[in-house]
XYZ file of C-alpha atoms in Angstrom:
187
model
C 4.542 -23.257 9.419
C 5.710 -21.888 6.402
C 5.126 -18.251 7.095
C 4.290 -16.168 9.895
C 2.003 -13.183 9.035
C 4.364 -10.922 11.203
C 7.264 -11.694 9.030
C 5.371 -12.022 5.609
C 6.110 -10.267 2.783
C 3.448 -7.575 2.929
C 3.970 -6.650 6.569
C 7.948 -6.401 6.024
C 7.446 -4.444 2.578
C 4.375 -2.233 3.004
C 4.434 -1.582 6.890
C 8.008 -1.951 8.364
C 9.975 -0.385 5.126
C 7.976 2.918 5.204
C 8.486 3.038 9.298
C 12.264 2.075 8.928
C 12.742 4.990 6.185
C 10.779 7.500 8.324
C 12.787 6.651 11.419
C 16.050 6.840 9.860
C 14.838 10.116 8.265
C 14.119 11.799 11.250
C 16.932 10.389 12.865
C 19.100 12.156 9.939
C 17.057 15.282 10.270
C 17.355 15.629 13.977
C 21.131 15.861 13.455
C 21.856 12.648 15.428
C 25.399 10.850 14.942
C 24.877 8.224 12.391
C 28.170 6.459 13.950
C 26.072 5.370 16.599
C 24.078 3.066 14.264
C 27.335 1.943 12.968
C 28.385 -0.237 16.592
C 25.566 -2.666 16.013
C 24.349 -2.188 19.327
C 21.746 -4.848 19.682
C 19.484 -1.899 21.786
C 19.578 0.451 18.643
C 18.709 -2.351 16.394
C 15.931 -3.448 18.394
C 14.455 -0.276 19.079
C 14.779 0.750 15.484
C 12.946 -2.538 14.332
C 10.250 -1.869 16.815
C 9.623 1.639 16.164
C 9.733 0.993 12.603
C 6.925 -1.538 12.836
C 4.902 0.739 15.011
C 5.230 3.639 12.763
C 4.255 1.945 9.567
C 1.309 -0.021 11.282
C -0.079 3.106 12.995
C 0.408 4.955 9.631
C -1.318 2.300 8.042
C -4.410 2.184 10.195
C -4.872 5.781 9.971
C -4.471 6.232 6.494
C -6.855 3.384 5.816
C -9.641 5.709 7.454
C -8.751 8.398 4.654
C -8.806 5.748 1.905
C -12.172 4.555 2.991
C -13.967 7.922 2.931
C -12.038 8.898 -0.256
C -13.069 5.711 -2.272
C -16.500 6.223 -0.476
C -16.641 9.657 -2.532
C -14.962 8.622 -5.671
C -15.755 4.985 -6.042
C -13.304 1.804 -5.714
C -10.342 1.823 -8.160
C -11.206 -1.959 -9.186
C -14.886 -1.004 -9.938
C -13.629 2.369 -11.766
C -11.185 0.550 -13.737
C -13.614 -2.378 -14.764
C -16.421 0.366 -15.645
C -13.751 2.252 -17.910
C -11.780 -0.623 -19.552
C -13.530 -3.629 -19.210
C -17.310 -2.447 -19.569
C -18.455 -6.180 -20.886
C -16.913 -7.605 -17.729
C -18.461 -5.357 -15.462
C -21.848 -5.614 -16.889
C -21.801 -9.377 -16.670
C -20.741 -9.265 -13.209
C -23.271 -6.461 -12.022
C -25.972 -8.687 -13.770
C -24.727 -11.606 -11.597
C -24.006 -9.683 -8.133
C -26.350 -6.428 -8.861
C -23.771 -4.477 -5.983
C -20.379 -3.000 -6.670
C -19.168 -3.712 -3.368
C -20.132 -7.653 -3.741
C -18.372 -7.349 -7.256
C -15.344 -6.127 -5.511
C -15.237 -8.749 -2.974
C -15.743 -11.784 -5.421
C -12.696 -10.308 -7.524
C -10.510 -10.117 -4.510
C -11.790 -13.399 -2.898
C -10.887 -15.136 -6.384
C -7.665 -13.650 -6.814
C -6.584 -13.657 -3.064
C -3.588 -16.323 -3.601
C -2.330 -14.585 -6.780
C 1.201 -13.706 -6.707
C 1.167 -11.023 -9.092
C -1.542 -9.366 -7.498
C 0.424 -9.566 -3.980
C 3.054 -7.710 -5.305
C 1.087 -4.906 -6.896
C -0.731 -4.940 -3.149
C 2.785 -4.656 -1.523
C 3.601 -1.739 -3.968
C 0.481 -0.066 -3.318
C 0.695 -0.402 0.493
C 4.189 0.631 0.566
C 3.216 4.115 -1.047
C -0.142 4.157 0.957
C 1.337 3.781 4.163
C 4.523 6.316 3.522
C 1.814 9.235 2.874
C 1.137 10.129 6.312
C 4.850 9.522 7.616
C 5.923 11.776 4.503
C 3.528 14.406 5.898
C 4.837 14.207 9.357
C 8.418 14.416 8.194
C 7.609 18.056 7.325
C 7.554 18.934 10.955
C 11.229 17.731 11.326
C 12.303 19.291 8.382
C 10.761 22.507 8.793
C 13.613 24.118 10.409
C 16.426 22.376 8.269
C 17.228 22.690 4.588
C 15.280 19.710 3.430
C 12.173 21.146 3.711
C 11.717 21.620 -0.231
C 13.339 17.871 -0.686
C 10.632 16.545 1.790
C 7.810 18.411 -0.109
C 8.903 16.864 -3.474
C 8.900 13.198 -1.511
C 5.619 13.685 -0.480
C 4.616 14.856 -3.729
C 5.964 11.698 -5.242
C 4.707 9.445 -2.897
C 1.095 10.778 -3.585
C 1.642 10.416 -7.307
C 3.063 6.785 -6.817
C 0.400 5.835 -4.566
C -2.329 6.830 -7.352
C -0.047 4.960 -9.995
C 0.231 2.025 -7.880
C -3.680 1.948 -7.098
C -4.391 1.885 -11.107
C -1.680 -0.847 -11.790
C -3.280 -2.873 -8.658
C -6.794 -2.495 -9.837
C -5.590 -3.360 -13.539
C -3.945 -6.565 -12.265
C -6.864 -7.603 -9.927
C -8.876 -7.757 -12.962
C -6.555 -9.467 -15.079
C -6.008 -11.965 -12.608
C -9.535 -12.544 -12.089
C -10.050 -12.960 -15.737
C -7.265 -15.490 -15.993
C -8.413 -17.390 -12.853
C -12.002 -17.597 -13.953
C -10.802 -18.578 -17.373
C -8.642 -21.481 -15.934
C -11.735 -22.293 -13.776
C -14.165 -22.580 -16.674
C -11.510 -24.953 -18.598
C -11.000 -27.152 -15.599
C -14.978 -28.026 -15.415
């Protein structure tokens, strides 16, 4: 057993990390004493770890619903990128598969084990999963002096989500081209 999915890079970086940052920021916004965290209490560490993963996973599940809606209205970023920057590749894939969803699925299936794409996916997942948590942070920061900072953080997370979406789509297509050309050479 090389890697448990629960402790895989994606879960730790894209689900646990946003949840952890959310829990720690709420802890600070509520004015709790940070020295309690310095005691290295097993109970605090376990509670923070469980809450972090629960918050990050819940946020991921909820935000995926919004993501599907958004992509349903505006189109999948991989297909949009193909149409804008790799029109010849899109045309040949569309001729072969006749459906944008099948093209996207085929690209993701072929690039599934690509390490470069994994880290773009982790980056995208981190920011996407942080959106809802930063919005919830408004509730806790409203009565404190951190509301404007939280507003800037939320805006930055949305911008970074958009940028990482573009970078993910670009890397998916580059990896697809690279893997496809390698497979063609091997035959």
